[in-house]
Amino acid sequence: MKLPDFNQMIDRHNTSSVKWDFLNRDLPLNKADLLPMWVSDFDFQCPEEVLQTLYSRIDHGIFGYSERDDHYYQSAIDWFSRRHKLTLYRDWFTSIEGVVPGLALLIQMLSKPGEGIVVQGPYYASFAKIITMNSRMMIENPLLESQEGYKIDYDHLEQILEQHRPPLLLLCNPHNPTGRCWDSDELLQLLMLCKRYGTTVISDEIWADLILPWGKFTSILHLGSEWHSNVIAATSTSKTFGLSSLRISNFLIPNPELRHAFIDRLNAHGLDVFNALSMAAATAAYQHGDIWLDELQHYLAENRCWFEQALTSAVPWCRMTKAEGTYLAWLDCRDLGLDDAALQQALLQKAKLVVSMGWGFGDSGKGFIRINLGCPRQYLEKAITGLAQLTS
Ligand SMILES: Cc1ncc(COP(=O)(O)O)c(C=O)c1O
């Protein structure tokens, strides 16, 4: 197996990349001058085995309608068993091209217009989009900041559940943007509250494979069958292997009633045909991606440690949140004393960086920025140089 070189800088311009080619959509700036560190996709090539599988599938030359086959399901089951000691059953699987579209359909299926859906703020912006654009009410339960990273505010959560009786809570684990991995005690406490108030928990576990050496991922499905009637977990190979445009995701639904209702909904929208290349890539990734992923995790951990040290010495006004997973850095910029608009301008004009502004993650994200550390180290060096310019 060819070992990956994550330091390799690959030009992504002119590949229709949202991150690199569309970064100046709303900005009157030359994109060639800017370093994009915003969208959550990384700048590494996917594993060689995935590429080879795609080449041979393309060589075949026929791309008629395709379905997920037994190899796909078995490779996913084996992956979760091997990597996460999680037993999944073939029956639990439902699939759709993308986690966000699946979440949107579940929102439509499990709530009515006007009803509330709970998210933990700061929250992934697409959660807000699919909740509000489906005419549901966003209810934010802000996470509590602490020295050890963010924590769930259970008292406030209980108040919300009691007051609004929301049918759904969207959990993100590992959490985008903060990088927290909720542990089994935290998940259990959340599940107990949700069960008491009849709230179904959908756990978006798209980041499950990108765990730092000191972190541990616990799926909502690890917690035992007594909780299974009320939980759904979403997973995908997209973040893990950089396959975001080869869309395929799994919605794991142990409760047969919920599962059949979801399958009916997929069928009702004609969403029962799959992209042959996505399936080939995901199957190969699950089957052959272990060593590549181990190397990636090691590189991402080194990136994070390097970045944190460099921040401490060169950008002392910026504090990095403790994370256990993801390649995202959630940076507290409040000590700089700029409002969000001024901060964004300074980042663009002086630092030449395109980041995700914290306000895009809700009110609790104000004063923060999210930076994507899933890139060759040289980009991080540029980012530190740019950030240091803000006070020079
Ligand atoms: C928590 C979370 N869920 C879902 C997605 C996107 O999933 P998909 O591209 O499969 O719709 C992202 C992408 O950043 C994410 O961070």
CSV table of C-alpha atoms and ligand atoms in Angstrom, one decimal:
chain,number,residue,atom,x,y,z
A,1,MET,CA,0.0,0.0,0.0
A,2,LYS,CA,1.2,3.5,-0.9
A,3,LEU,CA,1.4,5.6,2.2
A,4,PRO,CA,-0.3,9.0,1.8
A,5,ASP,CA,1.7,12.2,1.8
A,6,PHE,CA,-0.6,14.6,3.6
A,7,ASN,CA,2.0,17.4,3.2
A,8,GLN,CA,1.5,17.4,-0.5
A,9,MET,CA,-0.1,20.6,-1.7
A,10,ILE,CA,-2.6,19.8,-4.5
A,11,ASP,CA,-4.0,22.7,-6.5
A,12,ARG,CA,-7.8,22.5,-6.2
A,13,HIS,CA,-8.6,25.6,-8.2
A,14,ASN,CA,-10.9,25.0,-11.2
A,15,THR,CA,-12.3,21.7,-9.9
A,16,SER,CA,-15.7,23.2,-9.0
A,17,SER,CA,-14.6,23.1,-5.4
A,18,VAL,CA,-17.0,25.0,-3.1
A,19,LYS,CA,-14.1,25.7,-0.8
A,20,TRP,CA,-11.6,26.9,-3.4
A,21,ASP,CA,-13.5,28.1,-6.4
A,22,PHE,CA,-16.6,29.6,-4.8
A,23,LEU,CA,-15.0,31.3,-1.8
A,24,ASN,CA,-15.4,34.8,-3.1
A,25,ARG,CA,-19.0,34.4,-4.1
A,26,ASP,CA,-20.0,37.3,-1.9
A,27,LEU,CA,-16.6,39.0,-1.6
A,28,PRO,CA,-15.2,41.6,-3.9
A,29,LEU,CA,-11.8,40.0,-3.6
A,30,ASN,CA,-9.5,38.1,-5.8
A,31,LYS,CA,-9.7,34.5,-4.8
A,32,ALA,CA,-6.1,33.8,-5.8
A,33,ASP,CA,-5.0,36.0,-2.8
A,34,LEU,CA,-7.0,34.2,-0.2
A,35,LEU,CA,-6.4,31.0,1.7
A,36,PRO,CA,-9.7,29.1,2.2
A,37,MET,CA,-10.1,27.5,5.6
A,38,TRP,CA,-13.8,27.5,5.8
A,39,VAL,CA,-16.0,24.6,4.4
A,40,SER,CA,-15.5,21.2,6.1
A,41,ASP,CA,-13.7,19.4,3.4
A,42,PHE,CA,-10.0,18.6,3.6
A,43,ASP,CA,-7.3,19.1,1.0
A,44,PHE,CA,-6.0,15.6,0.8
A,45,GLN,CA,-6.4,12.9,-1.9
A,46,CYS,CA,-8.6,10.0,-0.9
A,47,PRO,CA,-7.0,6.6,-0.3
A,48,GLU,CA,-5.2,5.0,-3.3
A,49,GLU,CA,-7.5,1.9,-3.1
A,50,VAL,CA,-10.6,4.2,-3.4
A,51,LEU,CA,-9.0,5.8,-6.5
A,52,GLN,CA,-8.2,2.4,-8.1
A,53,THR,CA,-11.7,1.2,-7.4
A,54,LEU,CA,-13.1,4.3,-9.1
A,55,TYR,CA,-10.8,3.9,-12.1
A,56,SER,CA,-11.9,0.4,-12.7
A,57,ARG,CA,-15.6,1.2,-12.2
A,58,ILE,CA,-15.2,4.0,-14.7
A,59,ASP,CA,-13.3,1.8,-17.2
A,60,HIS,CA,-16.4,-0.5,-17.2
A,61,GLY,CA,-18.1,2.3,-18.9
A,62,ILE,CA,-21.8,1.5,-18.1
A,63,PHE,CA,-23.5,3.7,-15.5
A,64,GLY,CA,-27.1,2.4,-15.4
A,65,TYR,CA,-29.3,2.6,-12.4
A,66,SER,CA,-27.7,1.1,-9.3
A,67,GLU,CA,-28.7,0.0,-5.8
A,68,ARG,CA,-26.7,-0.5,-2.7
A,69,ASP,CA,-25.5,-4.1,-2.7
A,70,ASP,CA,-24.6,-6.6,0.0
A,71,HIS,CA,-20.9,-5.6,-0.3
A,72,TYR,CA,-21.7,-2.1,0.6
A,73,TYR,CA,-23.8,-3.1,3.7
A,74,GLN,CA,-21.3,-5.7,4.9
A,75,SER,CA,-18.3,-3.4,4.5
A,76,ALA,CA,-20.1,-0.8,6.6
A,77,ILE,CA,-21.1,-3.3,9.2
A,78,ASP,CA,-17.5,-4.6,9.4
A,79,TRP,CA,-16.1,-1.1,9.6
A,80,PHE,CA,-18.2,-0.1,12.6
A,81,SER,CA,-17.5,-3.3,14.3
A,82,ARG,CA,-13.7,-3.0,13.7
A,83,ARG,CA,-13.3,0.7,14.3
A,84,HIS,CA,-15.9,1.5,16.9
A,85,LYS,CA,-16.8,-1.9,18.5
A,86,LEU,CA,-20.4,-1.1,17.4
A,87,THR,CA,-22.7,-3.9,16.3
A,88,LEU,CA,-25.0,-2.9,13.5
A,89,TYR,CA,-27.6,-5.0,11.8
A,90,ARG,CA,-28.3,-5.0,8.1
A,91,ASP,CA,-32.0,-4.4,8.8
A,92,TRP,CA,-31.2,-1.1,10.5
A,93,PHE,CA,-29.7,0.5,7.4
A,94,THR,CA,-31.5,3.0,5.3
A,95,SER,CA,-29.6,5.2,2.9
A,96,ILE,CA,-29.8,8.5,1.1
A,97,GLU,CA,-27.3,10.6,-0.9
A,98,GLY,CA,-26.2,13.0,1.9
A,99,VAL,CA,-26.7,13.4,5.6
A,100,VAL,CA,-28.3,16.8,5.4
A,101,PRO,CA,-31.1,15.7,2.9
A,102,GLY,CA,-31.8,12.7,5.2
A,103,LEU,CA,-32.1,15.0,8.2
A,104,ALA,CA,-34.4,17.3,6.3
A,105,LEU,CA,-36.7,14.4,5.4
A,106,LEU,CA,-36.7,13.1,9.0
A,107,ILE,CA,-37.7,16.6,10.2
A,108,GLN,CA,-40.6,16.5,7.8
A,109,MET,CA,-41.5,13.0,8.9
A,110,LEU,CA,-41.2,13.4,12.7
A,111,SER,CA,-42.5,17.0,13.3
A,112,LYS,CA,-45.2,19.3,12.1
A,113,PRO,CA,-44.8,22.9,10.9
A,114,GLY,CA,-44.4,25.3,13.8
A,115,GLU,CA,-43.1,22.6,16.2
A,116,GLY,CA,-39.8,23.1,17.9
A,117,ILE,CA,-36.5,21.2,17.2
A,118,VAL,CA,-33.7,21.4,19.7
A,119,VAL,CA,-30.1,21.9,18.7
A,120,GLN,CA,-27.0,22.5,20.9
A,121,GLY,CA,-25.5,25.9,20.1
A,122,PRO,CA,-23.1,26.7,18.6
A,123,TYR,CA,-24.7,24.6,15.9
A,124,TYR,CA,-23.9,23.4,12.4
A,125,ALA,CA,-25.4,26.0,10.1
A,126,SER,CA,-27.3,23.5,7.9
A,127,PHE,CA,-29.2,22.4,10.9
A,128,ALA,CA,-30.7,25.9,11.2
A,129,LYS,CA,-31.4,25.9,7.4
A,130,ILE,CA,-33.3,22.7,7.2
A,131,ILE,CA,-35.3,23.4,10.4
A,132,THR,CA,-36.3,27.0,9.5
A,133,MET,CA,-36.8,26.3,5.8
A,134,ASN,CA,-39.1,23.5,6.7
A,135,SER,CA,-41.1,26.0,8.8
A,136,ARG,CA,-40.1,24.4,12.1
A,137,MET,CA,-38.9,26.4,15.1
A,138,MET,CA,-35.2,26.3,16.1
A,139,ILE,CA,-34.8,25.9,19.8
A,140,GLU,CA,-31.2,26.5,20.9
A,141,ASN,CA,-29.9,24.9,24.0
A,142,PRO,CA,-26.5,26.8,24.2
A,143,LEU,CA,-23.6,24.6,25.3
A,144,LEU,CA,-21.7,25.8,28.4
A,145,GLU,CA,-18.1,26.9,28.0
A,146,SER,CA,-15.6,25.4,30.4
A,147,GLN,CA,-11.8,24.9,30.7
A,148,GLU,CA,-12.3,21.2,29.6
A,149,GLY,CA,-14.3,22.1,26.5
A,150,TYR,CA,-18.0,22.6,26.0
A,151,LYS,CA,-20.6,20.8,28.1
A,152,ILE,CA,-24.4,20.2,27.6
A,153,ASP,CA,-26.6,22.4,29.8
A,154,TYR,CA,-29.1,19.8,31.1
A,155,ASP,CA,-31.0,22.2,33.3
A,156,HIS,CA,-31.8,24.5,30.4
A,157,LEU,CA,-32.5,21.5,28.2
A,158,GLU,CA,-35.1,20.2,30.6
A,159,GLN,CA,-36.8,23.6,30.8
A,160,ILE,CA,-37.0,23.6,27.0
A,161,LEU,CA,-38.3,20.0,26.8
A,162,GLU,CA,-40.9,20.8,29.5
A,163,GLN,CA,-42.0,24.0,27.9
A,164,HIS,CA,-42.1,23.2,24.2
A,165,ARG,CA,-42.4,19.3,24.1
A,166,PRO,CA,-40.4,19.3,20.9
A,167,PRO,CA,-40.7,16.1,18.9
A,168,LEU,CA,-37.0,16.1,17.9
A,169,LEU,CA,-33.5,16.9,19.1
A,170,LEU,CA,-30.7,17.1,16.6
A,171,LEU,CA,-27.5,16.0,18.2
A,172,CYS,CA,-24.1,16.4,16.6
A,173,ASN,CA,-21.5,13.9,17.8
A,174,PRO,CA,-18.6,14.6,17.4
A,175,HIS,CA,-19.8,18.1,17.6
A,176,ASN,CA,-19.3,20.6,14.7
A,177,PRO,CA,-17.9,23.2,15.4
A,178,THR,CA,-16.4,22.6,18.9
A,179,GLY,CA,-15.0,19.1,18.3
A,180,ARG,CA,-16.5,17.7,21.5
A,181,CYS,CA,-17.2,13.9,21.6
A,182,TRP,CA,-20.0,13.3,24.0
A,183,ASP,CA,-19.2,10.5,26.4
A,184,SER,CA,-21.6,7.7,27.4
A,185,ASP,CA,-22.6,9.5,30.7
A,186,GLU,CA,-23.4,12.7,28.8
A,187,LEU,CA,-25.4,10.8,26.2
A,188,LEU,CA,-27.2,8.8,28.8
A,189,GLN,CA,-28.3,11.9,30.6
A,190,LEU,CA,-29.5,13.5,27.4
A,191,LEU,CA,-31.4,10.3,26.4
A,192,MET,CA,-33.1,10.0,29.8
A,193,LEU,CA,-34.4,13.6,29.5
A,194,CYS,CA,-35.5,13.1,25.9
A,195,LYS,CA,-37.3,9.9,26.7
A,196,ARG,CA,-39.1,11.5,29.7
A,197,TYR,CA,-40.5,14.2,27.3
A,198,GLY,CA,-41.1,12.0,24.3
A,199,THR,CA,-38.4,13.6,22.2
A,200,THR,CA,-36.7,11.5,19.5
A,201,VAL,CA,-32.9,12.0,19.2
A,202,ILE,CA,-31.3,12.1,15.8
A,203,SER,CA,-27.5,11.8,16.3
A,204,ASP,CA,-25.5,13.2,13.3
A,205,GLU,CA,-22.3,11.1,13.6
A,206,ILE,CA,-20.8,12.1,10.3
A,207,TRP,CA,-17.5,13.0,12.1
A,208,ALA,CA,-17.3,9.7,14.0
A,209,ASP,CA,-14.1,8.4,12.4
A,210,LEU,CA,-12.1,11.6,12.9
A,211,ILE,CA,-11.1,11.2,16.5
A,212,LEU,CA,-8.0,12.7,18.1
A,213,PRO,CA,-5.7,10.3,20.1
A,214,TRP,CA,-7.0,11.6,23.4
A,215,GLY,CA,-10.7,11.5,22.3
A,216,LYS,CA,-13.2,8.6,22.2
A,217,PHE,CA,-16.3,8.4,20.1
A,218,THR,CA,-19.4,6.9,21.6
A,219,SER,CA,-22.3,6.4,19.2
A,220,ILE,CA,-25.9,6.9,20.4
A,221,LEU,CA,-26.3,3.3,19.4
A,222,HIS,CA,-23.6,2.1,21.8
A,223,LEU,CA,-26.0,2.9,24.7
A,224,GLY,CA,-28.0,-0.3,24.6
A,225,SER,CA,-31.2,-1.5,23.1
A,226,GLU,CA,-33.4,0.0,25.8
A,227,TRP,CA,-32.9,3.4,24.0
A,228,HIS,CA,-33.3,2.2,20.5
A,229,SER,CA,-37.0,2.9,20.0
A,230,ASN,CA,-36.2,6.7,20.2
A,231,VAL,CA,-32.9,7.1,18.4
A,232,ILE,CA,-31.5,7.4,14.9
A,233,ALA,CA,-27.9,7.7,13.9
A,234,ALA,CA,-26.5,9.2,10.7
A,235,THR,CA,-23.1,8.3,9.3
A,236,SER,CA,-21.2,8.6,6.1
A,237,THR,CA,-17.7,8.1,4.5
A,238,SER,CA,-17.7,11.7,3.3
A,239,LYS,CA,-15.8,13.5,6.1
A,240,THR,CA,-13.6,10.5,6.9
A,241,PHE,CA,-12.3,10.0,3.4
A,242,GLY,CA,-12.9,13.3,1.7
A,243,LEU,CA,-15.8,12.0,-0.5
A,244,SER,CA,-18.3,14.7,0.1
A,245,SER,CA,-19.4,15.1,-3.5
A,246,LEU,CA,-19.7,11.3,-4.0
A,247,ARG,CA,-22.7,11.4,-1.8
A,248,ILE,CA,-23.9,8.5,0.2
A,249,SER,CA,-25.0,8.3,3.8
A,250,ASN,CA,-26.5,5.7,6.2
A,251,PHE,CA,-29.4,6.4,8.5
A,252,LEU,CA,-29.3,3.7,11.2
A,253,ILE,CA,-32.8,3.2,12.6
A,254,PRO,CA,-33.3,0.3,15.0
A,255,ASN,CA,-37.0,1.0,15.5
A,256,PRO,CA,-38.8,-0.8,12.6
A,257,GLU,CA,-41.8,1.5,12.6
A,258,LEU,CA,-39.6,4.6,12.2
A,259,ARG,CA,-37.5,2.8,9.7
A,260,HIS,CA,-40.3,1.8,7.5
A,261,ALA,CA,-41.8,5.2,7.6
A,262,PHE,CA,-38.5,6.7,6.5
A,263,ILE,CA,-38.1,4.1,3.7
A,264,ASP,CA,-41.6,5.0,2.5
A,265,ARG,CA,-40.7,8.7,2.5
A,266,LEU,CA,-37.5,8.0,0.5
A,267,ASN,CA,-39.6,6.1,-2.0
A,268,ALA,CA,-42.2,8.8,-2.1
A,269,HIS,CA,-39.5,11.2,-3.3
A,270,GLY,CA,-38.0,8.7,-5.8
A,271,LEU,CA,-34.8,8.6,-3.7
A,272,ASP,CA,-34.2,4.8,-4.1
A,273,VAL,CA,-31.5,4.9,-6.8
A,274,PHE,CA,-27.9,5.4,-6.0
A,275,ASN,CA,-24.8,6.8,-7.8
A,276,ALA,CA,-22.7,3.9,-8.8
A,277,LEU,CA,-19.4,5.8,-8.2
A,278,SER,CA,-20.4,6.9,-4.7
A,279,MET,CA,-21.2,3.3,-3.8
A,280,ALA,CA,-18.0,1.9,-5.2
A,281,ALA,CA,-15.9,4.6,-3.4
A,282,ALA,CA,-17.7,4.1,-0.1
A,283,THR,CA,-17.4,0.3,-0.2
A,284,ALA,CA,-13.7,0.5,-1.1
A,285,ALA,CA,-13.1,3.0,1.7
A,286,TYR,CA,-14.8,0.9,4.3
A,287,GLN,CA,-13.0,-2.2,3.1
A,288,HIS,CA,-9.5,-0.8,2.6
A,289,GLY,CA,-9.3,2.5,4.4
A,290,ASP,CA,-8.0,1.6,7.9
A,291,ILE,CA,-4.3,2.2,7.5
A,292,TRP,CA,-4.9,5.4,5.5
A,293,LEU,CA,-7.3,6.6,8.2
A,294,ASP,CA,-4.8,5.8,11.0
A,295,GLU,CA,-2.2,7.9,9.1
A,296,LEU,CA,-4.7,10.7,8.6
A,297,GLN,CA,-5.7,10.8,12.3
A,298,HIS,CA,-2.0,11.0,13.2
A,299,TYR,CA,-1.4,13.9,10.8
A,300,LEU,CA,-4.5,15.7,12.0
A,301,ALA,CA,-3.5,15.4,15.6
A,302,GLU,CA,0.0,16.8,14.8
A,303,ASN,CA,-1.6,19.6,12.8
A,304,ARG,CA,-3.8,20.5,15.8
A,305,CYS,CA,-0.9,20.4,18.3
A,306,TRP,CA,1.3,22.4,16.0
A,307,PHE,CA,-1.4,25.0,15.4
A,308,GLU,CA,-2.2,25.4,19.1
A,309,GLN,CA,1.4,25.9,20.0
A,310,ALA,CA,1.9,28.4,17.1
A,311,LEU,CA,-1.3,30.3,18.2
A,312,THR,CA,-0.1,30.5,21.8
A,313,SER,CA,3.2,32.1,20.8
A,314,ALA,CA,2.2,34.2,17.8
A,315,VAL,CA,-1.5,35.0,18.3
A,316,PRO,CA,-2.0,35.3,22.1
A,317,TRP,CA,-5.4,37.0,21.8
A,318,CYS,CA,-6.8,33.9,20.1
A,319,ARG,CA,-7.8,30.9,22.2
A,320,MET,CA,-8.4,27.4,20.8
A,321,THR,CA,-11.2,25.3,22.3
A,322,LYS,CA,-10.3,21.9,23.6
A,323,ALA,CA,-11.5,19.3,21.1
A,324,GLU,CA,-11.6,15.5,20.9
A,325,GLY,CA,-12.5,15.0,17.3
A,326,THR,CA,-13.0,16.6,13.8
A,327,TYR,CA,-10.4,18.6,12.0
A,328,LEU,CA,-12.1,21.8,12.9
A,329,ALA,CA,-10.6,24.4,15.3
A,330,TRP,CA,-13.1,26.6,17.2
A,331,LEU,CA,-11.2,29.8,18.0
A,332,ASP,CA,-12.3,32.4,20.6
A,333,CYS,CA,-11.4,35.8,19.2
A,334,ARG,CA,-13.3,37.9,21.7
A,335,ASP,CA,-10.1,39.3,23.3
A,336,LEU,CA,-9.4,41.1,20.0
A,337,GLY,CA,-12.2,43.4,20.8
A,338,LEU,CA,-13.7,43.6,17.3
A,339,ASP,CA,-17.3,43.1,16.4
A,340,ASP,CA,-18.0,40.3,14.0
A,341,ALA,CA,-18.2,42.4,10.8
A,342,ALA,CA,-14.9,44.1,11.6
A,343,LEU,CA,-13.3,40.7,12.5
A,344,GLN,CA,-14.4,39.3,9.2
A,345,GLN,CA,-13.0,42.3,7.3
A,346,ALA,CA,-9.7,42.1,9.1
A,347,LEU,CA,-9.5,38.3,8.4
A,348,LEU,CA,-10.0,38.9,4.7
A,349,GLN,CA,-8.1,42.1,4.2
A,350,LYS,CA,-5.2,41.7,6.6
A,351,ALA,CA,-4.9,37.9,7.2
A,352,LYS,CA,-6.1,36.9,3.7
A,353,LEU,CA,-8.0,34.1,5.2
A,354,VAL,CA,-11.5,32.8,4.5
A,355,VAL,CA,-12.8,31.2,7.7
A,356,SER,CA,-16.3,30.2,8.9
A,357,MET,CA,-17.5,33.1,11.0
A,358,GLY,CA,-18.8,32.0,14.4
A,359,TRP,CA,-22.1,33.9,14.1
A,360,GLY,CA,-23.0,31.4,11.3
A,361,PHE,CA,-23.3,28.9,14.2
A,362,GLY,CA,-25.9,30.9,16.1
A,363,ASP,CA,-25.7,33.5,18.8
A,364,SER,CA,-23.4,31.4,21.0
A,365,GLY,CA,-20.9,31.5,18.1
A,366,LYS,CA,-20.5,35.3,18.1
A,367,GLY,CA,-16.8,36.4,18.6
A,368,PHE,CA,-15.5,33.0,17.4
A,369,ILE,CA,-14.3,31.7,14.1
A,370,ARG,CA,-14.0,28.1,12.8
A,371,ILE,CA,-10.8,27.1,11.0
A,372,ASN,CA,-10.4,23.9,9.0
A,373,LEU,CA,-7.1,22.2,10.0
A,374,GLY,CA,-7.6,19.4,7.4
A,375,CYS,CA,-4.8,20.7,5.1
A,376,PRO,CA,-1.1,20.4,4.5
A,377,ARG,CA,1.0,22.0,7.4
A,378,GLN,CA,2.2,24.8,5.1
A,379,TYR,CA,-1.4,26.2,4.9
A,380,LEU,CA,-1.5,26.3,8.7
A,381,GLU,CA,1.8,28.2,8.7
A,382,LYS,CA,0.3,30.8,6.4
A,383,ALA,CA,-2.8,31.0,8.6
A,384,ILE,CA,-0.7,31.8,11.7
A,385,THR,CA,1.2,34.4,9.8
A,386,GLY,CA,-2.1,35.9,8.6
A,387,LEU,CA,-3.7,35.9,12.1
A,388,ALA,CA,-0.6,37.5,13.6
A,389,GLN,CA,-1.1,40.4,11.1
A,390,LEU,CA,-4.3,41.3,12.8
A,391,THR,CA,-2.6,43.1,15.6
A,392,SER,CA,0.5,44.3,13.8
B,1,LIG,C1,-22.4,17.7,11.3
B,1,LIG,C2,-22.5,17.6,9.9
B,1,LIG,N1,-23.5,17.0,9.3
B,1,LIG,C3,-23.6,16.9,8.0
B,1,LIG,C4,-22.7,17.5,7.1
B,1,LIG,C5,-22.9,17.4,5.7
B,1,LIG,O1,-23.3,16.1,5.3
B,1,LIG,P1,-23.7,15.8,3.8
B,1,LIG,O2,-22.7,16.5,2.9
B,1,LIG,O3,-23.6,14.3,3.7
B,1,LIG,O4,-25.1,16.3,3.6
B,1,LIG,C6,-21.6,18.2,7.7
B,1,LIG,C7,-20.7,18.9,6.8
B,1,LIG,O5,-19.9,19.6,7.2
B,1,LIG,C8,-21.5,18.3,9.1
B,1,LIG,O6,-20.5,18.9,9.7
